[in-house]
Short mmCIF file of C-alpha atoms and ligand atoms in Angstrom, two decimals:
data_model
loop_
_atom_site.label_atom_id
_atom_site.label_comp_id
_atom_site.label_asym_id
_atom_site.label_seq_id
_atom_site.Cartn_x
_atom_site.Cartn_y
_atom_site.Cartn_z
CA MET A 13 72.50 87.14 106.81
CA SER A 14 70.51 83.80 108.24
CA ASN A 15 69.99 85.85 111.77
CA HIS A 16 66.50 85.18 113.06
CA TRP A 17 67.12 88.28 115.87
CA VAL A 18 66.77 90.32 112.61
CA GLN A 19 62.74 89.31 112.37
CA ILE A 20 62.42 90.74 116.17
CA LYS A 21 61.61 94.44 116.57
CA LYS A 22 64.93 95.05 119.52
CA ALA A 23 66.02 99.12 121.30
CA GLU A 24 69.43 99.29 121.64
CA LEU A 25 70.64 101.49 124.55
CA HIS A 26 74.26 101.48 124.18
CA ARG A 27 75.86 102.82 120.31
CA HIS A 28 78.60 105.03 120.21
CA LEU A 29 78.79 107.37 117.22
CA ASP A 30 82.75 107.36 117.09
CA GLY A 31 83.16 103.38 117.16
CA SER A 32 79.54 102.53 114.56
CA LEU A 33 80.67 104.36 111.29
CA ARG A 34 79.92 102.32 108.14
CA LYS A 35 82.97 100.53 107.25
CA SER A 36 82.42 102.42 103.53
CA THR A 37 82.11 105.60 105.55
CA MET A 38 85.46 104.93 107.12
CA TYR A 39 87.24 104.42 104.35
CA GLU A 40 85.69 106.32 102.27
CA LEU A 41 86.69 109.29 105.14
CA GLY A 42 89.88 108.34 106.17
CA LYS A 43 90.56 108.83 102.40
CA LYS A 44 88.86 112.33 102.37
CA PHE A 45 90.84 113.41 105.34
CA ASN A 46 94.52 112.05 104.76
CA VAL A 47 93.74 108.72 108.03
CA ASP A 48 95.66 106.39 107.37
CA ILE A 49 92.88 103.65 108.12
CA PRO A 50 94.36 100.06 108.95
CA ALA A 51 93.09 97.42 106.87
CA ASP A 52 91.28 95.36 109.21
CA PHE A 53 90.29 98.23 112.08
CA HIS A 54 88.26 96.01 114.72
CA PHE A 55 88.56 95.53 118.05
CA SER A 56 90.69 91.58 118.75
CA PRO A 57 90.09 89.52 121.64
CA ASN A 58 91.41 90.67 125.02
CA MET A 59 92.94 93.65 123.84
CA THR A 60 92.67 96.00 127.30
CA LEU A 61 90.57 98.94 127.93
CA GLU A 62 92.87 100.95 126.82
CA LYS A 63 94.37 99.47 124.30
CA ALA A 64 90.48 99.81 122.20
CA LEU A 65 90.44 103.42 123.37
CA ILE A 66 92.91 104.15 121.52
CA PHE A 67 90.92 103.65 118.21
CA PHE A 68 88.71 106.21 119.02
CA ASP A 69 91.69 109.27 118.72
CA THR A 70 91.60 107.83 115.05
CA SER A 71 87.76 107.49 113.78
CA LEU A 72 87.13 111.13 115.96
CA LYS A 73 89.87 112.81 113.53
CA LEU A 74 86.45 111.64 110.32
CA LEU A 75 84.61 113.67 112.70
CA GLN A 76 85.53 117.44 112.48
CA GLU A 77 82.40 118.92 110.08
CA LYS A 78 79.37 119.47 110.85
CA SER A 79 78.61 117.49 107.54
CA GLU A 80 80.35 113.82 108.63
CA LEU A 81 78.78 114.27 112.32
CA THR A 82 75.30 114.64 110.43
CA ARG A 83 76.33 112.17 107.76
CA VAL A 84 77.43 109.21 109.99
CA SER A 85 74.35 109.48 112.42
CA ALA A 86 71.78 109.83 109.72
CA GLU A 87 74.12 106.21 108.49
CA ILE A 88 73.51 104.97 111.81
CA CYS A 89 69.56 104.97 111.79
CA GLU A 90 69.77 103.53 108.80
CA ASP A 91 71.47 100.75 109.92
CA ALA A 92 69.86 100.05 113.31
CA LYS A 93 66.38 100.13 110.80
CA LYS A 94 67.94 97.56 108.37
CA ASP A 95 68.68 95.39 111.67
CA ASN A 96 65.13 96.05 112.69
CA ILE A 97 65.72 98.26 115.57
CA THR A 98 62.16 100.32 116.80
CA HIS A 99 64.13 101.90 119.42
CA LEU A 100 67.90 103.05 119.11
CA GLU A 101 70.28 105.68 121.65
CA ILE A 102 73.01 106.95 120.01
CA ARG A 103 75.69 108.77 122.26
CA PHE A 104 79.60 110.57 121.83
CA GLY A 105 80.99 112.96 123.86
CA PRO A 106 80.54 116.25 121.71
CA HIS A 107 83.85 118.25 123.01
CA LEU A 108 85.58 115.31 120.87
CA HIS A 109 84.65 117.16 117.79
CA LEU A 110 86.44 120.97 118.48
CA GLN A 111 89.34 119.98 116.57
CA LYS A 112 88.44 122.01 113.31
CA GLY A 113 86.45 124.77 115.06
CA LEU A 114 83.07 123.82 116.16
CA LYS A 115 81.10 125.03 119.00
CA ILE A 116 80.52 122.16 121.11
CA GLU A 117 76.57 123.42 120.76
CA GLN A 118 77.14 122.42 116.92
CA VAL A 119 78.20 119.54 117.00
CA VAL A 120 75.53 118.53 119.28
CA ASP A 121 73.29 120.41 116.56
CA SER A 122 75.19 118.18 113.43
CA VAL A 123 73.94 114.89 115.01
CA LEU A 124 70.63 115.88 115.89
CA GLU A 125 70.06 117.16 112.34
CA GLY A 126 71.48 113.58 110.76
CA ILE A 127 69.74 111.81 113.88
CA ASP A 128 66.06 113.96 112.75
CA GLY A 129 63.77 111.94 115.26
CA ARG A 130 65.00 108.09 114.84
CA ALA A 131 66.96 107.95 118.09
CA GLY A 132 68.01 109.54 120.98
CA LEU A 133 70.94 110.96 121.68
CA ILE A 134 73.21 110.34 124.87
CA LEU A 135 76.03 113.59 125.42
CA CYS A 136 78.99 111.87 126.69
CA GLY A 137 81.93 113.11 129.57
CA LEU A 138 84.44 110.76 129.86
CA TYR A 139 85.69 110.09 133.16
CA GLY A 140 88.74 112.46 134.18
CA ASP A 141 86.80 115.41 132.18
CA ASP A 142 86.20 118.53 134.06
CA PRO A 143 82.25 118.06 136.06
CA LYS A 144 81.66 121.41 134.59
CA LEU A 145 81.43 119.12 131.01
CA LEU A 146 78.57 117.59 132.03
CA LYS A 147 76.51 120.22 134.21
CA SER A 148 77.16 122.03 130.62
CA TYR A 149 75.74 119.21 128.10
CA VAL A 150 72.54 119.39 131.32
CA GLU A 151 72.11 123.10 130.05
CA ILE A 152 72.76 121.98 126.05
CA SER A 153 70.12 119.08 126.74
CA LYS A 154 67.40 121.85 128.10
CA THR A 155 66.60 123.64 124.13
CA ARG A 156 67.20 120.40 123.19
CA PRO A 157 64.62 117.07 123.50
CA GLY A 158 66.20 114.91 120.76
CA VAL A 159 68.89 114.68 124.14
CA VAL A 160 67.48 111.86 126.18
CA GLY A 161 70.40 111.30 128.83
CA ILE A 162 74.04 112.06 129.94
CA ASP A 163 77.12 109.61 130.75
CA LEU A 164 80.68 109.04 131.38
CA ALA A 165 82.73 107.00 129.18
CA GLY A 166 86.11 106.24 129.07
CA GLY A 167 87.31 104.58 132.52
CA PRO A 168 89.84 105.54 135.24
CA HIS A 169 93.06 106.80 135.44
CA HIS A 170 95.36 107.61 139.09
CA SER A 171 96.44 110.80 136.66
CA GLN A 172 93.02 111.56 136.87
CA SER A 173 92.31 114.92 139.68
CA PHE A 174 87.65 114.07 139.28
CA LYS A 175 87.34 111.16 140.72
CA LEU A 176 82.91 109.09 140.46
CA GLU A 177 81.80 111.47 143.14
CA ASP A 178 82.33 114.78 142.09
CA TYR A 179 79.99 115.03 138.96
CA GLN A 180 77.27 114.31 141.28
CA GLU A 181 76.07 118.19 140.84
CA ALA A 182 76.14 117.54 137.09
CA TYR A 183 73.91 113.95 137.81
CA THR A 184 71.71 116.22 139.87
CA MET A 185 71.12 118.57 137.28
CA ALA A 186 70.00 115.68 135.27
CA LEU A 187 67.75 113.81 137.26
CA GLU A 188 66.49 117.34 138.72
CA ILE A 189 64.88 118.17 134.22
CA GLY A 190 63.95 114.58 134.34
CA LEU A 191 66.98 113.87 131.42
CA GLY A 192 68.10 110.58 131.97
CA ARG A 193 71.57 109.18 133.07
CA THR A 194 73.47 106.30 132.33
CA VAL A 195 76.99 105.75 133.66
CA HIS A 196 80.20 103.67 132.17
CA ALA A 197 80.82 101.50 135.49
CA SER A 198 83.05 98.10 136.76
CA GLU A 199 83.68 97.42 133.17
CA GLY A 200 86.32 95.29 134.42
CA ARG A 201 87.01 96.42 137.06
CA ASN A 202 86.14 97.31 141.03
CA PRO A 203 81.85 96.70 141.73
CA ASN A 204 82.03 99.94 144.31
CA GLU A 205 81.99 102.17 140.61
CA ILE A 206 78.11 100.89 140.83
CA ILE A 207 77.33 101.47 143.81
CA THR A 208 78.36 105.36 143.11
CA ALA A 209 76.66 105.40 140.32
CA VAL A 210 73.38 104.26 142.06
CA ASN A 211 73.33 106.33 145.06
CA THR A 212 75.19 109.10 144.28
CA LEU A 213 74.74 110.07 140.65
CA HIS A 214 71.75 108.66 140.55
CA ALA A 215 72.24 106.54 137.41
CA THR A 216 68.85 103.83 136.49
CA ARG A 217 71.45 102.60 134.52
CA LEU A 218 74.82 101.29 134.34
CA GLY A 219 77.01 100.36 130.78
CA HIS A 220 79.03 96.73 131.74
CA ALA A 221 79.20 96.80 135.33
CA THR A 222 80.84 92.81 134.98
CA THR A 223 81.88 92.59 138.25
CA LEU A 224 78.56 92.56 139.10
CA LEU A 225 78.69 89.62 141.01
CA ASP A 226 81.64 90.00 143.12
CA SER A 227 79.61 92.04 145.19
CA LYS A 228 76.50 91.22 147.29
CA GLU A 229 75.93 95.11 148.28
CA ALA A 230 76.26 96.15 144.09
CA LEU A 231 74.26 92.88 143.37
CA ASP A 232 71.02 93.67 145.36
CA LEU A 233 71.03 97.24 144.95
CA VAL A 234 70.82 97.40 141.02
CA ILE A 235 67.55 94.48 141.52
CA ASN A 236 66.14 96.50 144.67
CA LYS A 237 66.74 99.24 142.34
CA GLN A 238 65.94 97.71 139.09
CA ILE A 239 69.00 99.40 137.91
CA THR A 240 69.41 98.44 134.29
CA ILE A 241 72.58 96.61 132.95
CA GLU A 242 73.23 97.61 128.89
CA SER A 243 75.84 94.77 128.86
CA CYS A 244 78.13 94.35 126.04
CA PRO A 245 79.53 90.87 126.26
CA THR A 246 81.33 90.86 122.56
CA SER A 247 83.48 94.66 123.35
CA ASN A 248 83.35 92.90 126.64
CA LEU A 249 85.40 90.08 125.96
CA GLN A 250 87.26 92.61 123.42
CA CYS A 251 88.45 95.25 125.52
CA GLY A 252 89.44 92.01 127.95
CA VAL A 253 87.24 92.78 130.67
CA VAL A 254 86.01 88.66 130.72
CA THR A 255 88.03 86.33 129.19
CA SER A 256 85.59 84.61 127.65
CA LEU A 257 81.86 85.24 126.08
CA LYS A 258 81.55 81.66 128.19
CA GLU A 259 82.04 82.83 131.61
CA HIS A 260 79.71 86.73 130.86
CA PRO A 261 78.05 86.64 133.65
CA ILE A 262 74.38 88.11 131.48
CA THR A 263 72.99 84.70 131.89
CA LYS A 264 73.55 84.72 135.82
CA TRP A 265 72.10 88.18 135.98
CA LEU A 266 69.00 87.22 133.94
CA GLU A 267 68.39 84.26 135.96
CA LEU A 268 68.90 86.69 139.11
CA GLY A 269 66.36 88.93 138.06
CA VAL A 270 68.90 91.77 136.77
CA LYS A 271 67.77 94.21 134.23
CA ALA A 272 70.37 93.49 132.14
CA CYS A 273 69.56 93.39 128.07
CA ILE A 274 72.11 93.53 124.69
CA ASN A 275 74.06 96.40 123.13
CA THR A 276 76.97 96.70 120.92
CA ASP A 277 79.20 99.29 121.61
CA ASN A 278 80.38 100.17 118.96
CA THR A 279 79.25 98.39 115.74
CA PHE A 280 82.60 98.82 113.90
CA PHE A 281 84.90 98.61 116.20
CA SER A 282 83.01 95.64 117.18
CA ASN A 283 82.45 94.48 113.79
CA VAL A 284 79.32 93.38 115.03
CA THR A 285 75.02 94.37 114.86
CA LEU A 286 72.50 94.28 117.59
CA SER A 287 71.46 90.54 115.57
CA GLU A 288 74.54 88.95 115.41
CA GLU A 289 75.44 90.62 119.54
CA TYR A 290 71.80 88.40 120.24
CA GLN A 291 72.51 84.95 118.48
CA THR A 292 75.86 85.95 120.11
CA VAL A 293 74.93 85.61 123.71
CA SER A 294 71.99 83.05 123.10
CA GLU A 295 74.03 80.83 122.60
CA LEU A 296 75.39 81.18 125.87
CA PRO A 297 75.28 78.32 128.38
CA GLY A 298 72.54 78.49 130.25
CA MET A 299 70.74 81.50 127.93
CA THR A 300 67.40 79.94 127.36
CA GLN A 301 64.48 81.65 124.75
CA GLU A 302 63.16 82.83 127.93
CA LEU A 303 65.71 84.96 129.02
CA MET A 304 66.06 86.52 125.73
CA ASN A 305 62.78 87.20 126.18
CA LYS A 306 63.26 89.06 129.24
CA SER A 307 66.39 90.87 127.57
CA ILE A 308 64.46 92.15 124.82
CA GLU A 309 61.55 93.48 127.71
CA ASN A 310 64.28 95.30 129.50
CA SER A 311 65.67 97.11 127.21
CA PHE A 312 62.44 98.97 126.13
CA ASN A 313 61.18 99.51 129.75
CA ALA A 314 64.70 101.54 130.06
CA ALA A 315 64.82 102.93 127.16
CA PHE A 316 64.95 107.27 128.32
CA LYS A 317 61.99 109.39 126.53
CA LEU A 318 62.36 112.02 125.31
CA ARG A 319 61.42 114.75 126.72
ZN1 ZN B 26 80.44 102.24 126.07
#
C-alpha cells in the first residue's frame, strides 16, 4: 500500500469488534461454524443503516466462544499496529455474544485477554436495550480497568420501549466513576439526539452526528463543550446517511472548530483501513493539511483513559 498516512501515528476511537475481523479469519470461522459468508461480504454505497446492521447477525454467529473472541480482539490490535495506530479503542456489545452460554463477564474478559493492554475497550448497549444492561456494563467496568467507556449503538426505532433519555442513570453512573461516555447520535437522524446525548447522558464524544449542522443549538453545544465527533465518512456513505463523500460535513466541521476526528467504524465490512480513510478524507473538497492535522490532534486528545 503506497499510502503516506501509514507513516503517521494515528488514534482510532471508533472501531467495532464484530465488523472488523480479518478477511481470512472471517472465512475460516465461517467454515468452522458452518456459517455461509457471501463472496463479497462488504457494505456497498448507499445501503440503509438497517441493511448494514443485518451484516452483524452473520459475524456475531462466529464470535460466541471464548477462543474466537480472544483471537479476533488480538488480531484487531495487531492490524491496528501495522497501520501505525498508536492509540486504539475497540467497542462491542457483550450481550450479543451469549448464544452458546457464556456469561457477560466471560465475554468481556475474553476480549480483554485478546487486547492484552493494547487497546481500550468500550462496552455498547443498543438503542432500545433495557437501561439495566448499560448499568451492568458500568458495574462490570469497575473491576476491569481495560474497559474505558460505554456507548449506545444501533439506532432508535418506534417499536422500542426505551428512549435515549432513559439511559441517563447508567451514563451518570459512568460519569461518577470516571468512565468514558460516547453515543451513536444523529447518524442521519434528527440532531436533537446530539443535544440529549450531551446534556442528558453526559457524552463527551459522539459517533457520526452527521446532521450536526442542521441545528444551531446542537452545533453551539458541541463547540462550547468541546465534544469530539467520531466521524466515519466511508461508513456514513455506505449506510446512506450522506449521499456522497463530497457532501460529508467533516471539512466544514473542522473549519468551524468542531473537534472532529477520522475513524473506520468497521474495517472488514467497510473494507477500509484507517490510513485509507485518512487518504479519502484528505481528498475531500476544501480539506487542507492543517485541518487533517487538527483531526489527528482531536483524536488523541479525546482518547478515553485507562482508569
Ligand atoms: Zn459505530
